[in-house]
Each structure stands twice: as structure tokens, then as C-alpha cells.
């Protein structure tokens, strides 16, 4: 998740709240740096304030749509007139939320946008493993499994890869955020805990020198 918002306190509060919800969240405080981050990194959703310095939010939205990035775009702005909302959606935004807003509604909208990704169906199944993304529930062989937000995030990324190898660096970027220490062993430790919770036979394969996958 990327938040592009020129009010630092609001941007940081949103990011902290999303992290509490188990989402990796990066922040940019102007349109230029926000566009750079959005084009260089993989984000499921980009939150764009409309009235941004350096590059206006409308231009950021149009550039992301023109670059065919996979990220969904949620415009977050004080301009709440019908004409403003129509303009934002016509630029290619997927959703539009006006300030002030309820944080619970923002979270619900972000999760709904993330579920629109065709590679991420609402319920993912791998053998006897079932991951209900909408309800944030995981079970194996009908047995509910309680996972932390980071464990669930890793599992979600591995399932979305559909058998592809995901590096530890990508997991760190997708499940944590840009402030995570690239030299930390937190990914290895979290994957080990996830393995234990998922039980036998082991679902997560370690590909030496490359990363992890669900074969």
C-alpha cells in the first residue's frame, strides 16, 4: 500500500493504522515522490490525495493509469462535490473517498480494491489449505489456523505467486514496508513460524538462494 498525502501527520496516521491492520504501508508527501515510488515498486493499492504539491494528484493518477500499473487507485480528498468525484473516476481512479472519513471505511474500501486483482480471488485454495481473504481466515483440512498479520501476509503473497518463487526481499517489501531492515532475519523467522502453524506435510518449499514457494 502506498499513501501519497501532503499532510505528514495524516499520512503517517493512516500508514500506522494500516500497519496495525496487517498491511504494509509506504508514504510519500508529494506527487513527484509518490509517482516515483508507485512506478518503481509493486503496490496493490495507491491512495492519492488530489491536491498534491510538485505533481497534482490528477496527474499522478493519469500517469499510473497510462503506465498500466497493476495498482488500484483510491483518491482521498476534501473535494467531495459530485463533479469532483466524477472527474476523479474519469481520470482512472478506482474509488473516491472524501475527507473527513471514518478509518474503518477506508480499510474496507482498500480491502475491496485489493480483492479486485484478478490474480487474487476472494478465496484461495491450495490442496487442503483454504485462505478466505475477505474474512481473513485460514484453515487446513477444515482446521482453523490462527495466524499473525505478518504470517498471513506472507501466505497471501505466496498463494498469489501461484507456484512461483518469491524472494525474501520481495516478502520484506510486500508484507512489511520500506523502513524494514533489509539485513534482518525477520522473514526467515516468520516463515518458520508459519510452517509450524500450517502443519504437516510442509506446504512451503525453500528454494536455496532464491526464496520460497507453494509448489
PDB file of C-alpha atoms in Angstrom:
ATOM      1  CA  UNK A   1       0.000   0.000   0.000  1.00  0.00           C
ATOM      2  CA  UNK A   2       1.248   3.492  -0.816  1.00  0.00           C
ATOM      3  CA  UNK A   3      -0.189   6.664   0.731  1.00  0.00           C
ATOM      4  CA  UNK A   4       0.507   9.868  -1.247  1.00  0.00           C
ATOM      5  CA  UNK A   5      -0.629  12.681   1.046  1.00  0.00           C
ATOM      6  CA  UNK A   6       0.928  16.097   1.650  1.00  0.00           C
ATOM      7  CA  UNK A   7      -0.226  16.401   5.258  1.00  0.00           C
ATOM      8  CA  UNK A   8       2.533  14.429   7.040  1.00  0.00           C
ATOM      9  CA  UNK A   9       0.566  13.850  10.245  1.00  0.00           C
ATOM     10  CA  UNK A  10      -2.450  12.482   8.365  1.00  0.00           C
ATOM     11  CA  UNK A  11      -0.268  10.382   6.055  1.00  0.00           C
ATOM     12  CA  UNK A  12       1.670   8.888   8.957  1.00  0.00           C
ATOM     13  CA  UNK A  13      -1.517   8.230  10.955  1.00  0.00           C
ATOM     14  CA  UNK A  14      -3.062   6.397   8.010  1.00  0.00           C
ATOM     15  CA  UNK A  15       0.111   4.359   7.499  1.00  0.00           C
ATOM     16  CA  UNK A  16       0.308   3.428  11.193  1.00  0.00           C
ATOM     17  CA  UNK A  17      -3.352   2.417  11.200  1.00  0.00           C
ATOM     18  CA  UNK A  18      -2.944   0.248   8.112  1.00  0.00           C
ATOM     19  CA  UNK A  19       0.113  -1.441   9.593  1.00  0.00           C
ATOM     20  CA  UNK A  20      -1.973  -2.239  12.661  1.00  0.00           C
ATOM     21  CA  UNK A  21      -4.392  -3.929  10.242  1.00  0.00           C
ATOM     22  CA  UNK A  22      -1.582  -6.084   8.873  1.00  0.00           C
ATOM     23  CA  UNK A  23      -0.948  -4.087   5.687  1.00  0.00           C
ATOM     24  CA  UNK A  24       2.477  -2.956   4.536  1.00  0.00           C
ATOM     25  CA  UNK A  25       2.284   0.811   4.059  1.00  0.00           C
ATOM     26  CA  UNK A  26       4.714   3.285   2.488  1.00  0.00           C
ATOM     27  CA  UNK A  27       4.291   7.064   2.466  1.00  0.00           C
ATOM     28  CA  UNK A  28       5.099   9.897   0.070  1.00  0.00           C
ATOM     29  CA  UNK A  29       4.405  13.543   0.896  1.00  0.00           C
ATOM     30  CA  UNK A  30       4.205  14.983  -2.622  1.00  0.00           C
ATOM     31  CA  UNK A  31       3.102  13.915  -6.078  1.00  0.00           C
ATOM     32  CA  UNK A  32       6.565  13.587  -7.605  1.00  0.00           C
ATOM     33  CA  UNK A  33       7.980  11.226  -4.976  1.00  0.00           C
ATOM     34  CA  UNK A  34       4.673   9.363  -4.839  1.00  0.00           C
ATOM     35  CA  UNK A  35       4.706   8.745  -8.576  1.00  0.00           C
ATOM     36  CA  UNK A  36       8.334   7.592  -8.443  1.00  0.00           C
ATOM     37  CA  UNK A  37       7.568   5.093  -5.684  1.00  0.00           C
ATOM     38  CA  UNK A  38       4.411   3.839  -7.375  1.00  0.00           C
ATOM     39  CA  UNK A  39       6.249   3.179 -10.645  1.00  0.00           C
ATOM     40  CA  UNK A  40       9.284   1.524  -9.014  1.00  0.00           C
ATOM     41  CA  UNK A  41       7.511  -0.759  -6.519  1.00  0.00           C
ATOM     42  CA  UNK A  42       4.655  -3.229  -6.510  1.00  0.00           C
ATOM     43  CA  UNK A  43       1.573  -1.934  -4.680  1.00  0.00           C
ATOM     44  CA  UNK A  44      -1.894  -3.450  -4.616  1.00  0.00           C
ATOM     45  CA  UNK A  45      -3.472  -0.048  -3.933  1.00  0.00           C
ATOM     46  CA  UNK A  46      -2.211   3.548  -4.106  1.00  0.00           C
ATOM     47  CA  UNK A  47      -4.048   6.195  -2.055  1.00  0.00           C
ATOM     48  CA  UNK A  48      -3.690   9.556  -3.791  1.00  0.00           C
ATOM     49  CA  UNK A  49      -4.658  12.900  -2.306  1.00  0.00           C
ATOM     50  CA  UNK A  50      -5.927  15.074  -5.127  1.00  0.00           C
ATOM     51  CA  UNK A  51      -4.370  18.416  -4.138  1.00  0.00           C
ATOM     52  CA  UNK A  52      -0.669  17.480  -4.049  1.00  0.00           C
ATOM     53  CA  UNK A  53       2.429  19.680  -4.411  1.00  0.00           C
ATOM     54  CA  UNK A  54       5.017  19.231  -7.200  1.00  0.00           C
ATOM     55  CA  UNK A  55       2.750  16.964  -9.267  1.00  0.00           C
ATOM     56  CA  UNK A  56      -1.023  17.291  -8.857  1.00  0.00           C
ATOM     57  CA  UNK A  57      -2.925  14.199  -7.771  1.00  0.00           C
ATOM     58  CA  UNK A  58      -4.870  14.168 -11.047  1.00  0.00           C
ATOM     59  CA  UNK A  59      -1.593  13.945 -12.975  1.00  0.00           C
ATOM     60  CA  UNK A  60      -0.322  11.186 -10.662  1.00  0.00           C
ATOM     61  CA  UNK A  61      -3.496   9.190 -11.261  1.00  0.00           C
ATOM     62  CA  UNK A  62      -3.346   9.708 -15.035  1.00  0.00           C
ATOM     63  CA  UNK A  63       0.338   8.712 -15.139  1.00  0.00           C
ATOM     64  CA  UNK A  64      -0.286   5.492 -13.216  1.00  0.00           C
ATOM     65  CA  UNK A  65      -3.195   4.573 -15.472  1.00  0.00           C
ATOM     66  CA  UNK A  66      -1.123   5.409 -18.558  1.00  0.00           C
ATOM     67  CA  UNK A  67       1.761   3.267 -17.331  1.00  0.00           C
ATOM     68  CA  UNK A  68      -0.643   0.333 -16.916  1.00  0.00           C
ATOM     69  CA  UNK A  69       0.477  -0.333 -13.350  1.00  0.00           C
ATOM     70  CA  UNK A  70      -1.483  -3.132 -11.644  1.00  0.00           C
ATOM     71  CA  UNK A  71      -2.189  -0.951  -8.611  1.00  0.00           C
ATOM     72  CA  UNK A  72      -5.744   0.134  -7.865  1.00  0.00           C
ATOM     73  CA  UNK A  73      -6.123   3.846  -7.150  1.00  0.00           C
ATOM     74  CA  UNK A  74      -8.163   5.384  -4.350  1.00  0.00           C
ATOM     75  CA  UNK A  75      -8.473   9.168  -4.419  1.00  0.00           C
ATOM     76  CA  UNK A  76      -8.618  10.688  -0.952  1.00  0.00           C
ATOM     77  CA  UNK A  77      -9.521  14.371  -0.948  1.00  0.00           C
ATOM     78  CA  UNK A  78     -11.536  17.174   0.593  1.00  0.00           C
ATOM     79  CA  UNK A  79     -13.116  17.931  -2.790  1.00  0.00           C
ATOM     80  CA  UNK A  80     -16.335  15.996  -2.368  1.00  0.00           C
ATOM     81  CA  UNK A  81     -18.755  17.547  -4.850  1.00  0.00           C
ATOM     82  CA  UNK A  82     -20.330  15.184  -7.375  1.00  0.00           C
ATOM     83  CA  UNK A  83     -18.410  16.846 -10.198  1.00  0.00           C
ATOM     84  CA  UNK A  84     -15.121  16.312  -8.354  1.00  0.00           C
ATOM     85  CA  UNK A  85     -15.879  12.639  -7.800  1.00  0.00           C
ATOM     86  CA  UNK A  86     -16.851  12.156 -11.439  1.00  0.00           C
ATOM     87  CA  UNK A  87     -13.660  13.886 -12.600  1.00  0.00           C
ATOM     88  CA  UNK A  88     -11.537  11.676 -10.371  1.00  0.00           C
ATOM     89  CA  UNK A  89     -13.167   8.481 -11.558  1.00  0.00           C
ATOM     90  CA  UNK A  90     -12.918   9.600 -15.191  1.00  0.00           C
ATOM     91  CA  UNK A  91      -9.167  10.016 -14.715  1.00  0.00           C
ATOM     92  CA  UNK A  92      -8.989   6.311 -13.940  1.00  0.00           C
ATOM     93  CA  UNK A  93      -9.315   6.194 -10.145  1.00  0.00           C
ATOM     94  CA  UNK A  94     -10.990   3.013  -8.937  1.00  0.00           C
ATOM     95  CA  UNK A  95     -12.587   4.609  -5.876  1.00  0.00           C
ATOM     96  CA  UNK A  96     -13.017   8.039  -4.270  1.00  0.00           C
ATOM     97  CA  UNK A  97     -13.257   8.851  -0.561  1.00  0.00           C
ATOM     98  CA  UNK A  98     -13.780  12.355   0.790  1.00  0.00           C
ATOM     99  CA  UNK A  99     -12.274  13.919   3.914  1.00  0.00           C
ATOM    100  CA  UNK A 100     -13.107  13.699   6.743  1.00  0.00           C
ATOM    101  CA  UNK A 101     -13.569   9.942   6.637  1.00  0.00           C
ATOM    102  CA  UNK A 102     -14.014   7.025   9.006  1.00  0.00           C
ATOM    103  CA  UNK A 103     -10.855   4.917   9.154  1.00  0.00           C
ATOM    104  CA  UNK A 104     -12.906   1.691   9.202  1.00  0.00           C
ATOM    105  CA  UNK A 105     -14.476   2.697   5.887  1.00  0.00           C
ATOM    106  CA  UNK A 106     -11.056   3.405   4.383  1.00  0.00           C
ATOM    107  CA  UNK A 107      -9.823  -0.048   5.406  1.00  0.00           C
ATOM    108  CA  UNK A 108     -12.941  -1.720   3.989  1.00  0.00           C
ATOM    109  CA  UNK A 109     -12.558   0.127   0.680  1.00  0.00           C
ATOM    110  CA  UNK A 110      -8.865  -0.749   0.426  1.00  0.00           C
ATOM    111  CA  UNK A 111      -9.541  -4.430   1.020  1.00  0.00           C
ATOM    112  CA  UNK A 112     -12.332  -4.371  -1.552  1.00  0.00           C
ATOM    113  CA  UNK A 113      -9.985  -2.790  -4.103  1.00  0.00           C
ATOM    114  CA  UNK A 114      -7.236  -5.320  -3.379  1.00  0.00           C
ATOM    115  CA  UNK A 115      -9.718  -8.154  -3.952  1.00  0.00           C
ATOM    116  CA  UNK A 116     -10.427  -6.839  -7.465  1.00  0.00           C
ATOM    117  CA  UNK A 117      -6.996  -8.015  -8.563  1.00  0.00           C
ATOM    118  CA  UNK A 118      -7.771 -10.946 -10.905  1.00  0.00           C
ATOM    119  CA  UNK A 119      -4.774 -12.855  -9.542  1.00  0.00           C
ATOM    120  CA  UNK A 120      -6.199 -12.644  -6.035  1.00  0.00           C
ATOM    121  CA  UNK A 121      -9.608 -14.368  -5.823  1.00  0.00           C
ATOM    122  CA  UNK A 122     -11.620 -13.854  -2.604  1.00  0.00           C
ATOM    123  CA  UNK A 123     -10.925 -17.433  -1.507  1.00  0.00           C
ATOM    124  CA  UNK A 124      -7.612 -19.113  -2.379  1.00  0.00           C
ATOM    125  CA  UNK A 125      -7.302 -22.899  -2.205  1.00  0.00           C
ATOM    126  CA  UNK A 126      -4.065 -24.901  -2.280  1.00  0.00           C
ATOM    127  CA  UNK A 127      -4.650 -28.594  -1.638  1.00  0.00           C
ATOM    128  CA  UNK A 128      -6.384 -28.776   1.737  1.00  0.00           C
ATOM    129  CA  UNK A 129      -5.410 -25.192   2.596  1.00  0.00           C
ATOM    130  CA  UNK A 130      -8.136 -22.537   2.352  1.00  0.00           C
ATOM    131  CA  UNK A 131      -7.449 -18.807   2.682  1.00  0.00           C
ATOM    132  CA  UNK A 132     -10.549 -16.620   2.854  1.00  0.00           C
ATOM    133  CA  UNK A 133      -9.159 -13.167   2.039  1.00  0.00           C
ATOM    134  CA  UNK A 134     -12.413 -11.342   2.691  1.00  0.00           C
ATOM    135  CA  UNK A 135     -12.819 -12.737   6.216  1.00  0.00           C
ATOM    136  CA  UNK A 136      -9.062 -13.033   6.880  1.00  0.00           C
ATOM    137  CA  UNK A 137      -9.425 -16.679   7.863  1.00  0.00           C
ATOM    138  CA  UNK A 138      -7.127 -19.627   7.171  1.00  0.00           C
ATOM    139  CA  UNK A 139      -7.863 -23.327   7.579  1.00  0.00           C
ATOM    140  CA  UNK A 140      -6.227 -26.600   6.600  1.00  0.00           C
ATOM    141  CA  UNK A 141      -8.157 -29.811   6.325  1.00  0.00           C
ATOM    142  CA  UNK A 142     -11.093 -27.987   7.911  1.00  0.00           C
ATOM    143  CA  UNK A 143      -8.980 -26.991  10.942  1.00  0.00           C
ATOM    144  CA  UNK A 144      -8.906 -23.229  11.644  1.00  0.00           C
ATOM    145  CA  UNK A 145      -5.398 -21.802  11.915  1.00  0.00           C
ATOM    146  CA  UNK A 146      -4.676 -18.641  13.857  1.00  0.00           C
ATOM    147  CA  UNK A 147      -2.018 -16.543  12.134  1.00  0.00           C
ATOM    148  CA  UNK A 148      -0.425 -13.206  12.961  1.00  0.00           C
ATOM    149  CA  UNK A 149      -0.846 -10.411  10.420  1.00  0.00           C
ATOM    150  CA  UNK A 150       2.675 -10.889   9.074  1.00  0.00           C
ATOM    151  CA  UNK A 151       2.273 -14.668   8.788  1.00  0.00           C
ATOM    152  CA  UNK A 152      -0.990 -14.132   6.922  1.00  0.00           C
ATOM    153  CA  UNK A 153       0.674 -11.555   4.685  1.00  0.00           C
ATOM    154  CA  UNK A 154       3.445 -13.975   3.711  1.00  0.00           C
ATOM    155  CA  UNK A 155       0.938 -16.721   2.993  1.00  0.00           C
ATOM    156  CA  UNK A 156      -1.128 -14.357   0.858  1.00  0.00           C
ATOM    157  CA  UNK A 157       1.868 -13.329  -1.256  1.00  0.00           C
ATOM    158  CA  UNK A 158       2.985 -16.943  -1.745  1.00  0.00           C
ATOM    159  CA  UNK A 159      -0.521 -18.007  -2.783  1.00  0.00           C
ATOM    160  CA  UNK A 160      -0.793 -15.119  -5.238  1.00  0.00           C
ATOM    161  CA  UNK A 161       2.522 -16.207  -6.825  1.00  0.00           C
ATOM    162  CA  UNK A 162       0.763 -19.440  -7.891  1.00  0.00           C
ATOM    163  CA  UNK A 163       3.795 -21.684  -7.531  1.00  0.00           C
ATOM    164  CA  UNK A 164       6.340 -19.039  -8.433  1.00  0.00           C
ATOM    165  CA  UNK A 165       9.359 -18.351  -6.253  1.00  0.00           C
ATOM    166  CA  UNK A 166       9.127 -15.264  -4.029  1.00  0.00           C
ATOM    167  CA  UNK A 167      12.380 -13.920  -2.639  1.00  0.00           C
ATOM    168  CA  UNK A 168      12.855 -12.902   0.977  1.00  0.00           C
ATOM    169  CA  UNK A 169      13.498  -9.360  -0.272  1.00  0.00           C
ATOM    170  CA  UNK A 170      10.133  -9.251  -2.032  1.00  0.00           C
ATOM    171  CA  UNK A 171       8.356 -10.625   1.033  1.00  0.00           C
ATOM    172  CA  UNK A 172      10.029  -7.948   3.132  1.00  0.00           C
ATOM    173  CA  UNK A 173       8.869  -5.279   0.680  1.00  0.00           C
ATOM    174  CA  UNK A 174       5.320  -6.594   0.242  1.00  0.00           C
ATOM    175  CA  UNK A 175       4.481  -7.637   3.809  1.00  0.00           C
ATOM    176  CA  UNK A 176       6.496  -5.134   5.832  1.00  0.00           C
ATOM    177  CA  UNK A 177       7.330  -1.710   4.353  1.00  0.00           C
ATOM    178  CA  UNK A 178      10.165   0.438   3.038  1.00  0.00           C
ATOM    179  CA  UNK A 179      11.540   1.046   6.540  1.00  0.00           C
ATOM    180  CA  UNK A 180      12.200  -2.651   7.202  1.00  0.00           C
ATOM    181  CA  UNK A 181      15.866  -3.532   7.695  1.00  0.00           C
ATOM    182  CA  UNK A 182      16.992  -5.413   4.539  1.00  0.00           C
ATOM    183  CA  UNK A 183      19.542  -7.345   6.600  1.00  0.00           C
ATOM    184  CA  UNK A 184      17.070  -8.597   9.168  1.00  0.00           C
ATOM    185  CA  UNK A 185      16.217 -12.282   9.618  1.00  0.00           C
ATOM    186  CA  UNK A 186      12.581 -11.478  10.334  1.00  0.00           C
ATOM    187  CA  UNK A 187      11.359 -13.084   7.083  1.00  0.00           C
ATOM    188  CA  UNK A 188      13.157 -16.356   7.844  1.00  0.00           C
ATOM    189  CA  UNK A 189      11.815 -16.402  11.405  1.00  0.00           C
ATOM    190  CA  UNK A 190       8.257 -15.580  10.318  1.00  0.00           C
ATOM    191  CA  UNK A 191       8.275 -18.225   7.563  1.00  0.00           C
ATOM    192  CA  UNK A 192       9.471 -20.813  10.094  1.00  0.00           C
ATOM    193  CA  UNK A 193       6.594 -19.929  12.457  1.00  0.00           C
ATOM    194  CA  UNK A 194       4.135 -20.078   9.563  1.00  0.00           C
ATOM    195  CA  UNK A 195       5.401 -23.521   8.575  1.00  0.00           C
ATOM    196  CA  UNK A 196       4.871 -24.849  12.092  1.00  0.00           C
ATOM    197  CA  UNK A 197       1.343 -23.487  12.267  1.00  0.00           C
ATOM    198  CA  UNK A 198       0.353 -24.881   8.861  1.00  0.00           C
ATOM    199  CA  UNK A 199       1.456 -28.348   9.977  1.00  0.00           C
ATOM    200  CA  UNK A 200       2.439 -31.467   8.045  1.00  0.00           C
ATOM    201  CA  UNK A 201       3.076 -32.186   5.283  1.00  0.00           C
ATOM    202  CA  UNK A 202       5.090 -28.986   4.801  1.00  0.00           C
ATOM    203  CA  UNK A 203       3.448 -26.654   2.271  1.00  0.00           C
ATOM    204  CA  UNK A 204       6.239 -24.083   1.918  1.00  0.00           C
ATOM    205  CA  UNK A 205       9.267 -25.064  -0.141  1.00  0.00           C
ATOM    206  CA  UNK A 206      12.571 -23.258   0.341  1.00  0.00           C
ATOM    207  CA  UNK A 207      14.360 -22.711  -2.968  1.00  0.00           C
ATOM    208  CA  UNK A 208      18.017 -22.364  -1.976  1.00  0.00           C
ATOM    209  CA  UNK A 209      19.431 -18.988  -2.961  1.00  0.00           C
ATOM    210  CA  UNK A 210      16.122 -17.784  -4.388  1.00  0.00           C
ATOM    211  CA  UNK A 211      13.304 -17.720  -1.854  1.00  0.00           C
ATOM    212  CA  UNK A 212      10.100 -19.600  -1.088  1.00  0.00           C
ATOM    213  CA  UNK A 213       7.138 -21.036  -2.948  1.00  0.00           C
ATOM    214  CA  UNK A 214       3.986 -23.091  -2.546  1.00  0.00           C
ATOM    215  CA  UNK A 215       4.545 -25.825  -5.173  1.00  0.00           C
TER     216      UNK A 215
END
